[in-house]
mmCIF file of C-alpha atoms in Angstrom:
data_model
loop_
_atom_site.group_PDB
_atom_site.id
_atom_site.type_symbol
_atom_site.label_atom_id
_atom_site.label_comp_id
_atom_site.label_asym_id
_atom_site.label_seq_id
_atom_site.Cartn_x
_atom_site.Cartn_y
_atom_site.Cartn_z
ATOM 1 C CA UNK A 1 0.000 0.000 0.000
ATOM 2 C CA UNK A 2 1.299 3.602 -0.538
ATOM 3 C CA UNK A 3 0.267 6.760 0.873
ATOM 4 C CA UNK A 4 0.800 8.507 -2.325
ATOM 5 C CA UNK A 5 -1.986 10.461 -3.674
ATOM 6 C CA UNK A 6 -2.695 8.244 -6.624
ATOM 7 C CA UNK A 7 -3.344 11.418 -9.323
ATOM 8 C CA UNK A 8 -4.610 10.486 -12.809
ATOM 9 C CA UNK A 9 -3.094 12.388 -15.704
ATOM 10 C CA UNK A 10 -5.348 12.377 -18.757
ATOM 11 C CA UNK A 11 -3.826 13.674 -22.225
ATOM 12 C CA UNK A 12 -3.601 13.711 -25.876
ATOM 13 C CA UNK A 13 -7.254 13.498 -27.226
ATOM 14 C CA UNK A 14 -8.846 14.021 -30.053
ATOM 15 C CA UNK A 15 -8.352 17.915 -31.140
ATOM 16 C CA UNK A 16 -5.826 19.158 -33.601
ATOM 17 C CA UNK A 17 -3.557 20.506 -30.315
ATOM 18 C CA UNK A 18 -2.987 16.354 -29.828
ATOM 19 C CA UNK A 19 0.257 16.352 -29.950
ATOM 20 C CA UNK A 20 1.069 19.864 -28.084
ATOM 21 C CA UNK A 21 -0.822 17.899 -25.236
ATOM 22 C CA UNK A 22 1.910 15.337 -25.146
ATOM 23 C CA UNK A 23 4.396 17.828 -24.664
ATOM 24 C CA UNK A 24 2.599 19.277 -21.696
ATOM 25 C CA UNK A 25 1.501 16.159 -19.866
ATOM 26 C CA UNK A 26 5.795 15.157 -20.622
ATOM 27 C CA UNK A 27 6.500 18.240 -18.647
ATOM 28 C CA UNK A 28 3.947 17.636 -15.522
ATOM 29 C CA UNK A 29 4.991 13.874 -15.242
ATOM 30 C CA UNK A 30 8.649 14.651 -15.285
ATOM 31 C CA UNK A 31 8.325 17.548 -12.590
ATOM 32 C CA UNK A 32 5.159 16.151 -10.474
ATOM 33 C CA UNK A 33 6.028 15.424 -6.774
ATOM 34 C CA UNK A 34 7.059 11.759 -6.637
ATOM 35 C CA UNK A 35 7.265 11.686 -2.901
ATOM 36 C CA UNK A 36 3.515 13.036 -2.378
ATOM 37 C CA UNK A 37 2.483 11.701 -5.823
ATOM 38 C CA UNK A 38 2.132 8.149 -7.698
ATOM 39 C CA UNK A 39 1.104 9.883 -11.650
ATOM 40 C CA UNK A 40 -1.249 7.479 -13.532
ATOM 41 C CA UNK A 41 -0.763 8.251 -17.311
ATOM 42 C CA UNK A 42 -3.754 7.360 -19.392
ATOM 43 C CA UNK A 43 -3.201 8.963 -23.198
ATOM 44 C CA UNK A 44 -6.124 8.936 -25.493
ATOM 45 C CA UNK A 45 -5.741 8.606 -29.141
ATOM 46 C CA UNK A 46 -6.431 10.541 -32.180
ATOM 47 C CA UNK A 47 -8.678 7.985 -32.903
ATOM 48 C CA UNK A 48 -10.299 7.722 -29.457
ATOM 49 C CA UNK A 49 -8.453 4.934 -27.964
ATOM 50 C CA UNK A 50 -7.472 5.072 -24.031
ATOM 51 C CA UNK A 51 -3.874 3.983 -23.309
ATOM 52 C CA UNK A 52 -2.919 3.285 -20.260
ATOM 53 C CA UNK A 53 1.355 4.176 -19.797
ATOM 54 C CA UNK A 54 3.814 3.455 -17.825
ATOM 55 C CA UNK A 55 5.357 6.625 -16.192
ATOM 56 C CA UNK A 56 8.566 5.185 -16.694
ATOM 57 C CA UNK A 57 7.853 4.195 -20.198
ATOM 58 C CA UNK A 58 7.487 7.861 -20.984
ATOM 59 C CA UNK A 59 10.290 9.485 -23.006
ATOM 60 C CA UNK A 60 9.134 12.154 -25.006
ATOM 61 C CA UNK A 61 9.910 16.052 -24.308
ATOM 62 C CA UNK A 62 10.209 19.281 -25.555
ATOM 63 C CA UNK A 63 13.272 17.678 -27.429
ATOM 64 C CA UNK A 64 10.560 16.531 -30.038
ATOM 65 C CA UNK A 65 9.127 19.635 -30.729
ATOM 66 C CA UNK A 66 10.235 18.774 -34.657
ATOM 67 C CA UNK A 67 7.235 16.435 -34.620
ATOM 68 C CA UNK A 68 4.600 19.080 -33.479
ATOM 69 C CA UNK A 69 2.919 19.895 -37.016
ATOM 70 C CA UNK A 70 -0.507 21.924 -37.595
ATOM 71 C CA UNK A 71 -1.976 18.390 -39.244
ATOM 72 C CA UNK A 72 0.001 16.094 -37.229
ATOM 73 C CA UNK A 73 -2.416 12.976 -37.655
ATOM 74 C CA UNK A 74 -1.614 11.087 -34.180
ATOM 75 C CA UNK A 75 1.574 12.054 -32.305
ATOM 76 C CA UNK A 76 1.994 8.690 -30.882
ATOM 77 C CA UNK A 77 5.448 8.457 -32.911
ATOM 78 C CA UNK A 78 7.019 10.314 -30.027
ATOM 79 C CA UNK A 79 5.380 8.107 -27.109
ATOM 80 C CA UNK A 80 8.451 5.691 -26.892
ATOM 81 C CA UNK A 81 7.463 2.390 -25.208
ATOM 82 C CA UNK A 82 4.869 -0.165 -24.934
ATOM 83 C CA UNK A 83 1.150 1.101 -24.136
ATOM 84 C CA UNK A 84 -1.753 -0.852 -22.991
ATOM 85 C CA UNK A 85 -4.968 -0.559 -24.816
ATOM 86 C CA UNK A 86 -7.939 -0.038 -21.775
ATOM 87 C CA UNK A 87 -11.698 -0.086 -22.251
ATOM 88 C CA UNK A 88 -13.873 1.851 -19.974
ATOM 89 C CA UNK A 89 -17.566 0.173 -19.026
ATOM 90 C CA UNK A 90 -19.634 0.623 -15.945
ATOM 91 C CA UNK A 91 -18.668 -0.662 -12.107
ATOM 92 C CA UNK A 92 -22.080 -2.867 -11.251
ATOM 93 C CA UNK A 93 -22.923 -1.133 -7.983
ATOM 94 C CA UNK A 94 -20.721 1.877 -8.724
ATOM 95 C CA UNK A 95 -20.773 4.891 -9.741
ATOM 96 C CA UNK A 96 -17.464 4.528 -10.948
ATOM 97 C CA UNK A 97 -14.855 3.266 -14.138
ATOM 98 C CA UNK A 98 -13.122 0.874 -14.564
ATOM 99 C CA UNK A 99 -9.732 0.562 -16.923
ATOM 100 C CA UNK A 100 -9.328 -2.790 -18.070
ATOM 101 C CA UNK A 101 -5.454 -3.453 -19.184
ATOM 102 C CA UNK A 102 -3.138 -6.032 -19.295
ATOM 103 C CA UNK A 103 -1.161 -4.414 -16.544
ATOM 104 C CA UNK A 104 -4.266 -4.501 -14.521
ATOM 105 C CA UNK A 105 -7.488 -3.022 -13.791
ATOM 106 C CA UNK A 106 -7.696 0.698 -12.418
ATOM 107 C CA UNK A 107 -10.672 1.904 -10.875
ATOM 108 C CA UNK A 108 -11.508 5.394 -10.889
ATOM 109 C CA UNK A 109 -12.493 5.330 -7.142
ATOM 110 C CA UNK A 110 -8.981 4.354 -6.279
ATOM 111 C CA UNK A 111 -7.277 7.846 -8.332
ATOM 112 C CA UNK A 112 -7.612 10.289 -5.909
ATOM 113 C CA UNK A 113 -7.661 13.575 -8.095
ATOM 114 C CA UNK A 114 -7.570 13.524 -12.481
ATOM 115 C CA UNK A 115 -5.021 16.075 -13.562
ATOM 116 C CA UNK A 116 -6.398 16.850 -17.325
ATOM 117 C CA UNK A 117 -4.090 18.260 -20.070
ATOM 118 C CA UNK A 118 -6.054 18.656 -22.702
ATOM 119 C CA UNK A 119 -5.397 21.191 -25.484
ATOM 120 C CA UNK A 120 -8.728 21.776 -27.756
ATOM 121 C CA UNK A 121 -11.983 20.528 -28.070
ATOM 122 C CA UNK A 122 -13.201 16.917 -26.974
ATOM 123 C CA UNK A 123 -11.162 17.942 -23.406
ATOM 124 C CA UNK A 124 -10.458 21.218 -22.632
ATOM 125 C CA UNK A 125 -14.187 22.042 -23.344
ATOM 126 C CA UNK A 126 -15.964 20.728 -20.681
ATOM 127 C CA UNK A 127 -16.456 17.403 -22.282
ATOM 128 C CA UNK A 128 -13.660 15.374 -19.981
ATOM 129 C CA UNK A 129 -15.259 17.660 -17.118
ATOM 130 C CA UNK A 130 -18.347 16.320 -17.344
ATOM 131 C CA UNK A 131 -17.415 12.729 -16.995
ATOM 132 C CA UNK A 132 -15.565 13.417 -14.617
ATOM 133 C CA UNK A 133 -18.228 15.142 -12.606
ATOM 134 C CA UNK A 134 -20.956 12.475 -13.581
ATOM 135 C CA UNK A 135 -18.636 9.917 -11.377
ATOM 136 C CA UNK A 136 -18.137 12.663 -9.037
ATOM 137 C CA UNK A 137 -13.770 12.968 -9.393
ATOM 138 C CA UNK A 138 -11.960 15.566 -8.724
ATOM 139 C CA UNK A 139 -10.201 17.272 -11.005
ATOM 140 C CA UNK A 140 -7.601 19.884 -11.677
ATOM 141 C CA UNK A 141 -9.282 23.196 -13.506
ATOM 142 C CA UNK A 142 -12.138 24.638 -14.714
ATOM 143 C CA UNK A 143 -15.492 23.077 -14.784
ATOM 144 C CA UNK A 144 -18.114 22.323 -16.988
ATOM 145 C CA UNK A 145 -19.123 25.453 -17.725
ATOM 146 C CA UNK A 146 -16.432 27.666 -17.789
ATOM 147 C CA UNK A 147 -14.442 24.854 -19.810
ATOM 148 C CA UNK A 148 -17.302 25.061 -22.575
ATOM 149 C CA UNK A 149 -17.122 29.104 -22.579
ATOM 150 C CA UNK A 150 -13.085 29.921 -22.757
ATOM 151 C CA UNK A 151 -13.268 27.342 -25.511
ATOM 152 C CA UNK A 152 -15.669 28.824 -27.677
ATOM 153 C CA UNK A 153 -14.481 32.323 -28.539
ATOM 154 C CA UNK A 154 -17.707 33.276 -29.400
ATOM 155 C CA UNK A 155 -19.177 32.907 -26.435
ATOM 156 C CA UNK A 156 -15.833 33.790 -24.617
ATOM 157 C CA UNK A 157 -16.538 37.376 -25.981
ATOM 158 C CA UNK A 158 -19.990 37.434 -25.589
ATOM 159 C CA UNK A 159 -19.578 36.793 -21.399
ATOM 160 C CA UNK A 160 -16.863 39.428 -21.753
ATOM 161 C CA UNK A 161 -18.231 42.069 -22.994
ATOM 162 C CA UNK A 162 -21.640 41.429 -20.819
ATOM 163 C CA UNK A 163 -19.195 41.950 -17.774
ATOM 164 C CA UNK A 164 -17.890 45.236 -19.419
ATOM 165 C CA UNK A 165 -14.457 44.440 -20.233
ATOM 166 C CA UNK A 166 -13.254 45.516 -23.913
ATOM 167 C CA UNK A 167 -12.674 43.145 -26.862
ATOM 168 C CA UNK A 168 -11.529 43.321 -30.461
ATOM 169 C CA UNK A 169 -14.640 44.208 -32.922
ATOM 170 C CA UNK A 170 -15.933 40.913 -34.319
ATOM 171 C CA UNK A 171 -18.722 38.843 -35.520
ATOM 172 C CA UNK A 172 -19.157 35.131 -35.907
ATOM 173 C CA UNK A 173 -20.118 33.248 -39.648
ATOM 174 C CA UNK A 174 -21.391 29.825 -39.687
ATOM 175 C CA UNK A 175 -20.378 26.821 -42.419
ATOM 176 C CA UNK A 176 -24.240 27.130 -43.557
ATOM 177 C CA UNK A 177 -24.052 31.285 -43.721
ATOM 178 C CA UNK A 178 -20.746 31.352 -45.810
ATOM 179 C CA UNK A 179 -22.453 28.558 -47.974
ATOM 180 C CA UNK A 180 -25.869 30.510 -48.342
ATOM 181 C CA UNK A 181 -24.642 34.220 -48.077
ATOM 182 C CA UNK A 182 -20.703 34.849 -48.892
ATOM 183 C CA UNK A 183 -21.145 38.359 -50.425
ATOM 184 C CA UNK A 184 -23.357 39.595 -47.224
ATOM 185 C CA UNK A 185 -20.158 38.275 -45.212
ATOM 186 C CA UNK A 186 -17.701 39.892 -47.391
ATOM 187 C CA UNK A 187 -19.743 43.294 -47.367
ATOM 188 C CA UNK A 188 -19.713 43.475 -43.829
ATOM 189 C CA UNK A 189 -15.845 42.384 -43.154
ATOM 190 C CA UNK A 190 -15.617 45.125 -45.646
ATOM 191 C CA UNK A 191 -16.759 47.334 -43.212
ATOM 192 C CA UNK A 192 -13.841 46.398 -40.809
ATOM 193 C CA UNK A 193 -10.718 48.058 -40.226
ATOM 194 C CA UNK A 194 -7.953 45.773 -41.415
ATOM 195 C CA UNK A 195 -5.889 43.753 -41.015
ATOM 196 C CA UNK A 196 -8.714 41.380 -39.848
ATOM 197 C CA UNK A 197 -8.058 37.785 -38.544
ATOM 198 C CA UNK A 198 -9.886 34.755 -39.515
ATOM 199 C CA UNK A 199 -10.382 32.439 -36.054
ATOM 200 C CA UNK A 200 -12.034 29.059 -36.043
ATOM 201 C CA UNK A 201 -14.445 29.648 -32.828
ATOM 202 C CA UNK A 202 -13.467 26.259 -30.898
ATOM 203 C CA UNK A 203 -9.734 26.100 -32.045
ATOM 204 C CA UNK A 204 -6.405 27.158 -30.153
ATOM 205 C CA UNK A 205 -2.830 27.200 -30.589
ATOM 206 C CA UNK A 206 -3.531 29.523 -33.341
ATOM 207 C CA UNK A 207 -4.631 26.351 -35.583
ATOM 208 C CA UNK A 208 -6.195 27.375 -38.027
ATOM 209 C CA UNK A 209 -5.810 31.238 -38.066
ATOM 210 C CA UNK A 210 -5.446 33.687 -40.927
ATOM 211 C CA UNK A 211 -4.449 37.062 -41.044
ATOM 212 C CA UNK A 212 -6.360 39.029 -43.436
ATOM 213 C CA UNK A 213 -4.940 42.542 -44.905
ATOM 214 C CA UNK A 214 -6.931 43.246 -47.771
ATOM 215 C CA UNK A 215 -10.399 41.552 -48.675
ATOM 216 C CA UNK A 216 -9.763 39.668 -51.145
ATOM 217 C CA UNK A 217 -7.539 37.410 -48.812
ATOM 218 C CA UNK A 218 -11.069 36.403 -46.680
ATOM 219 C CA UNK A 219 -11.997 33.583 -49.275
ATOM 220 C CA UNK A 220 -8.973 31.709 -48.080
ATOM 221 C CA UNK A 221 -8.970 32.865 -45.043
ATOM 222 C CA UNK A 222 -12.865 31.418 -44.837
ATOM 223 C CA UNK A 223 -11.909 28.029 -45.863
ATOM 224 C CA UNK A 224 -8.767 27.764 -43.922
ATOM 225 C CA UNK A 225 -11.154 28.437 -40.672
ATOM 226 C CA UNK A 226 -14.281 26.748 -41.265
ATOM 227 C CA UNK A 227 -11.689 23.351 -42.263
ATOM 228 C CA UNK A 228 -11.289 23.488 -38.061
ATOM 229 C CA UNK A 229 -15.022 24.505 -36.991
ATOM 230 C CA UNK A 230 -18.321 24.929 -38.263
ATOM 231 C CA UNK A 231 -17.965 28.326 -36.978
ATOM 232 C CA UNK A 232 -15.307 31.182 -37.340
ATOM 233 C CA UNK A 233 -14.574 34.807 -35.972
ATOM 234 C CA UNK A 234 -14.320 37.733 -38.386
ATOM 235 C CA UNK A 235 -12.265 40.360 -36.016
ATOM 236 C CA UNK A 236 -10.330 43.359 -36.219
ATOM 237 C CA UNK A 237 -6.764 43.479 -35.748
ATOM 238 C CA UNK A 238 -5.474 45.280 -32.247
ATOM 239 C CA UNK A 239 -2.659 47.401 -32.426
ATOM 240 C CA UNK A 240 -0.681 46.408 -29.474
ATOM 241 C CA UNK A 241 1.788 44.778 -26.952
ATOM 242 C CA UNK A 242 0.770 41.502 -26.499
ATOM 243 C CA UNK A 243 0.753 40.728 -22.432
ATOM 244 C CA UNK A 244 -0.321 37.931 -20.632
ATOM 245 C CA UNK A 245 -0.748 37.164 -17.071
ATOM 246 C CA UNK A 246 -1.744 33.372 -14.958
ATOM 247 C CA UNK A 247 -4.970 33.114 -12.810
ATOM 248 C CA UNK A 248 -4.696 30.828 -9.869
ATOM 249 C CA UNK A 249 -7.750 29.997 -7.586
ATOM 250 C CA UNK A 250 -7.811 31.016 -4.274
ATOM 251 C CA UNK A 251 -7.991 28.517 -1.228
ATOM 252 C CA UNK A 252 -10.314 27.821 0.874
ATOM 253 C CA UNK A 253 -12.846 30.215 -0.824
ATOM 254 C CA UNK A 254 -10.405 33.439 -0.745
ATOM 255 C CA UNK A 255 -10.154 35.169 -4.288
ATOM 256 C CA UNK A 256 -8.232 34.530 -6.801
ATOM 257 C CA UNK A 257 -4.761 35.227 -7.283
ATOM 258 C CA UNK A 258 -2.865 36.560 -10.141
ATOM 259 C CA UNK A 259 0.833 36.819 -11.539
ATOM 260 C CA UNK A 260 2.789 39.327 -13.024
ATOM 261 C CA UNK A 261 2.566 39.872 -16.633
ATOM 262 C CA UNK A 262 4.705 38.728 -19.309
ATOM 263 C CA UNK A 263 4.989 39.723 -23.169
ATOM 264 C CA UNK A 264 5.361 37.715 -25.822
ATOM 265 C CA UNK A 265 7.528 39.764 -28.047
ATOM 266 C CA UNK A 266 7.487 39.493 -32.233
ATOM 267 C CA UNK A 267 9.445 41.300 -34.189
ATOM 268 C CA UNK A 268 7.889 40.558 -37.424
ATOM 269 C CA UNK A 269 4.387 38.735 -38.455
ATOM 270 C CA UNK A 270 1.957 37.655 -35.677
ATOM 271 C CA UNK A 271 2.009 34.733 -32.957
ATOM 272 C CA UNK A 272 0.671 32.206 -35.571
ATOM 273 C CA UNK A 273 1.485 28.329 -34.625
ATOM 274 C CA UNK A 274 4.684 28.166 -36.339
ATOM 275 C CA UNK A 275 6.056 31.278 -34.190
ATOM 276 C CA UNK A 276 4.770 29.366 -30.780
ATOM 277 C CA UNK A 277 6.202 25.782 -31.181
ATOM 278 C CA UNK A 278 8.152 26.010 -34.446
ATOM 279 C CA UNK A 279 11.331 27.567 -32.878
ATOM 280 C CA UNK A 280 10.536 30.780 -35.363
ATOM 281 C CA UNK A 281 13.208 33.779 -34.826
ATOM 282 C CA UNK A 282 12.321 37.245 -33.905
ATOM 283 C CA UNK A 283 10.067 35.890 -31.073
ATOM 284 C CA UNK A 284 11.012 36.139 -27.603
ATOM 285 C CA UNK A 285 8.923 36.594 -24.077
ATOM 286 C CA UNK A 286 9.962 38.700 -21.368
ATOM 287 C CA UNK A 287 8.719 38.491 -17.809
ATOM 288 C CA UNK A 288 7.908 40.299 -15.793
ATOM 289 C CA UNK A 289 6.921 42.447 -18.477
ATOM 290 C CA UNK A 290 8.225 46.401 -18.712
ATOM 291 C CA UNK A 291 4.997 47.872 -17.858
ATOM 292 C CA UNK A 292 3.640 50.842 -15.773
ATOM 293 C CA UNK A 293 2.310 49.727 -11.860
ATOM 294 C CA UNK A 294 -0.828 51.450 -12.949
ATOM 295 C CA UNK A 295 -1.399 49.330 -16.245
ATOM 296 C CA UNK A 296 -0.237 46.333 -14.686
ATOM 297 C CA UNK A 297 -3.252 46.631 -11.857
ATOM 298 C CA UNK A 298 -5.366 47.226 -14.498
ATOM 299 C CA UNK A 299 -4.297 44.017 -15.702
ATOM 300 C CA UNK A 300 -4.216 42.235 -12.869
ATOM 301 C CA UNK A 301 -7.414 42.788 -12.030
ATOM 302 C CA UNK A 302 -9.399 42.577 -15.441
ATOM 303 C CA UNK A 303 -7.909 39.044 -15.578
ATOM 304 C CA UNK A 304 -9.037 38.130 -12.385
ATOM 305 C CA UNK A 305 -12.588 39.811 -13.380
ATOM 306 C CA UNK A 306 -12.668 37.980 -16.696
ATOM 307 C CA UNK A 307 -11.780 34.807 -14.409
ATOM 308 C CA UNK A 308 -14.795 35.117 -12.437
ATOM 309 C CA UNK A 309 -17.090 36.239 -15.239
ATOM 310 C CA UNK A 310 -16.661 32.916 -16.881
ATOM 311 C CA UNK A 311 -16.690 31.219 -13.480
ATOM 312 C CA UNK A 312 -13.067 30.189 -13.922
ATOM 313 C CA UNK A 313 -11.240 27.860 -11.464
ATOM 314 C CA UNK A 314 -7.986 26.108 -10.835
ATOM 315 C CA UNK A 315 -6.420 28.141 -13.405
ATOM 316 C CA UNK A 316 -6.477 30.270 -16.706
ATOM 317 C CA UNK A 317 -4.064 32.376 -18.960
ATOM 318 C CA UNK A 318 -5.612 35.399 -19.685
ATOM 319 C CA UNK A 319 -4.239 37.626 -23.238
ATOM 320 C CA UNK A 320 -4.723 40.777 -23.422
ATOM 321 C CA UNK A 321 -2.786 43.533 -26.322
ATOM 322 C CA UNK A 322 -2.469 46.843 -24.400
ATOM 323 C CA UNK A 323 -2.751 49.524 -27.219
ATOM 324 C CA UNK A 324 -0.032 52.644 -27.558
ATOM 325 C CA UNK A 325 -2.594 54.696 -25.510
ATOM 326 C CA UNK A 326 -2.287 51.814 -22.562
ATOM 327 C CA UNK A 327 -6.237 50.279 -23.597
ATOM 328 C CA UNK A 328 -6.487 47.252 -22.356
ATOM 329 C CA UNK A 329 -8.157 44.710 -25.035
ATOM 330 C CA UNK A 330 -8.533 41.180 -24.079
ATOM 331 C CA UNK A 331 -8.134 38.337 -26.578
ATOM 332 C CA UNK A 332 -8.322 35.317 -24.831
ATOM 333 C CA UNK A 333 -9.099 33.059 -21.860
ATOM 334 C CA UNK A 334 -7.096 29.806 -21.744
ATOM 335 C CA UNK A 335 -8.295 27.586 -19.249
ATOM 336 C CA UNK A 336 -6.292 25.022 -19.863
ATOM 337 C CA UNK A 337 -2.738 26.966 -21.071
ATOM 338 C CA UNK A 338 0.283 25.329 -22.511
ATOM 339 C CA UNK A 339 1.558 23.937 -18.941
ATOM 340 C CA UNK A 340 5.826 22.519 -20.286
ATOM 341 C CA UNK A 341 8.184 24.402 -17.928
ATOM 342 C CA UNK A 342 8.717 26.869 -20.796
ATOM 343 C CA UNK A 343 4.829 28.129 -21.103
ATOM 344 C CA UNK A 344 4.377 31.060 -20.161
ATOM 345 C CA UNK A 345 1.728 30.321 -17.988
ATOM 346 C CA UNK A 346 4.373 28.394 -15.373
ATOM 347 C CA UNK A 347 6.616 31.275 -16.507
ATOM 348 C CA UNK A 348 4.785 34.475 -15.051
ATOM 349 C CA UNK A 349 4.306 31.749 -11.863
ATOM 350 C CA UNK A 350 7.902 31.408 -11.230
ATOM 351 C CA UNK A 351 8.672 35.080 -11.287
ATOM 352 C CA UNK A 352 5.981 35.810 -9.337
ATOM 353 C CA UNK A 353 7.471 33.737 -6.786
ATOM 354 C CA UNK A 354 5.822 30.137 -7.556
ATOM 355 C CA UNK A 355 8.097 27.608 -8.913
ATOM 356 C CA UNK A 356 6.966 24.594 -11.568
ATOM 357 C CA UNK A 357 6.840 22.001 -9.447
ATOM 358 C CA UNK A 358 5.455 23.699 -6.143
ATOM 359 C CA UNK A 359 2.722 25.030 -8.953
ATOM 360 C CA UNK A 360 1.479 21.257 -9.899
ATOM 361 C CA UNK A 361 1.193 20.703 -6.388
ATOM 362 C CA UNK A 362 -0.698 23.778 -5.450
ATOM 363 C CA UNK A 363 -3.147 22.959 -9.072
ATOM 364 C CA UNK A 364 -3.406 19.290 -6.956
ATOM 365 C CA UNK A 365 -4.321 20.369 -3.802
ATOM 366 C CA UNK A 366 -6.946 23.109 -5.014
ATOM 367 C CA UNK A 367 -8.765 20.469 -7.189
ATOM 368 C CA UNK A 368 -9.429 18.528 -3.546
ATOM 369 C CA UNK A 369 -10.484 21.360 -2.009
ATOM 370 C CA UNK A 370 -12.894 22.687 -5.149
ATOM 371 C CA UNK A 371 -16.873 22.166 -4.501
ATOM 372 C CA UNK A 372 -18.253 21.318 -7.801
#
């Protein structure tokens, strides 16, 4: 018997951030607490498959980063070592799972606490949430709800602006309107100031983004988006620093906390995919970022706002671009950030006085302590 918290870490899944996934569940098993924690990897396919791994089977890093490509089809190439396949079905009498492998069975009532890293839909959007609620786990992050919102920009926006913080002009075109009504969706883009930017609404990691400076770039721009959603974001472009700050929930009922901002830096282009995993030169982060104390308050505590106006919890990277006149536009809630020891979500942590590890640990013990 062991007195380790037994603390199930769910990855991969089924979006197009799959394989980014892999990279941040490599850098939470290789930094978790061993002496307070026992990790219980359990990867699911592409293709929907549950895998149960060994921990010490597991030998991919940031090393790999070569094999993280926009239509990367599985990812498994850099999952070294044997995994065994598990099927999930019903406990009689429970209210429980149970992972059938040849290494052995693993109940869910016998994981203390699911740590999910999911990137993208079928995960981070409150679909893993809700299964895990329906057999009453804990978990690490947001729930249902909030999961569902910070993944749909859309709706994201919509919250946002309810609550009175600023975002970027936009509006939202379905598969069936582009189909049915192009010109009506050109005409009003045309109405935009450019550059626009083409977003798929349930996709991250920049996947499928376009950058649109004149119109006759939306047609591509269109197809490019709606190939990742049935649903994409027209906006305008923001003129601006690009700063980003970590959310952390507070215990035991006490408000949130928040770090210090950092900046993701590019001297050329926009943070597209390539310039966040690809190793791309001319972009750099800085933290803490060179800011006034007045505009860093003000971002401090519209991230914490937008936190609680989606009913965040656990924890969320919030992106905001603070314009040459110090507006403060936000672009994003990520309630499941990138989460390797580079991220900048663990970054603004650590100089705010909260190093990696000691940050899994505190994610751990605030999922225990969360009332669902």
């Amino acid at each position: 018997m062991t007195s380790k918290l037994r603390v199930g870490i769910l990855f991969g899944g089924r979006s197009s951030e799959h394989t980014i996934s892999l990279v941040t569940a490599a850098g939470v098993i290789d930094n978790i607490d061993r002496e307070r924690f026992e990790p219980v990897p359990i990867v699911i396919t592409k293709q929907g498959k549950w895998l149960q791994v060994d921990p010490r089977e597991l030998h991919f890093s940031l090393e790999h980063k070569v094999e993280i490509d926009e239509d990367s089809n599985e990812g498994a190439a850099i999952i070294d070592g044997a995994s065994s396949e598990v099927a999930l079905e019903n406990r009689a009498g429970g209210k429980g799972l149970v992972l059938h492998s040849a290494t052995g069975d693993i109940d869910f009532d016998r994981i203390d606490v699911f740590f999910p890293l999911f990137h993208g839909r079928f995960g981070e959007d409150g679909t893993i949430q809700g299964m895990l609620e329906l057999f009453d786990r804990p978990y690490v992050g947001a729930g249902i709800l909030a999961s569902a919102v910070g993944q749909d920009k859309h709706f994201t926006k919509t919250v946002l602006e309810h609550a009175g913080i600023t975002v970027a002009p936009w509006f939202t075109v379905s598969r069936r309107k582009w189909r049915d009504s192009p010109e009506s969706v050109r005409e009003r883009a045309s109405r935009m100031q450019l550059p626009l930017f083409v977003k798929p609404a349930r996709a991250g990691s920049s996947v499928g983004v376009s950058r649109v400076s004149t119109i006759d770039e939306l047609d591509a721009a269109m197809q490019k988006g709606l190939a990742e959603d049935g649903r994409v974001l027209i906006e305008e472009g923001i003129t601006g620093r690009e700063i980003e700050l970590g959310v952390l929930g507070g215990r035991g009922g006490a408000a949130p906390r928040v770090s210090l901002p950092g900046e993701i830096v590019v001297d050329s282009g926009y943070y597209d995919f390539e310039a966040k995993y690809g190793d791309a030169d001319g972009v750099r982060t800085e933290c803490p970022a060179n800011l006034s104390e007045e505009v860093t308050q003000r971002l401090q505590q519209t991230a914490i706002r937008a936190f609680e106006a989606i009913d965040g919890a656990g924890l969320a990277r919030v992106d905001f671009f603070v314009t040459p006149d110090d507006q403060l536009v936000l672009n994003e809630i990520n309630t499941m950030p990138g989460f390797t020891p580079i991220s900048m979500y663990p970054v603004v942590w650590r100089e705010t006085g909260i190093e990696y590890r000691e940050l899994i640990t505190e994610l751990i013990e605030l999922a225990l302590q969360e009332e669902r």
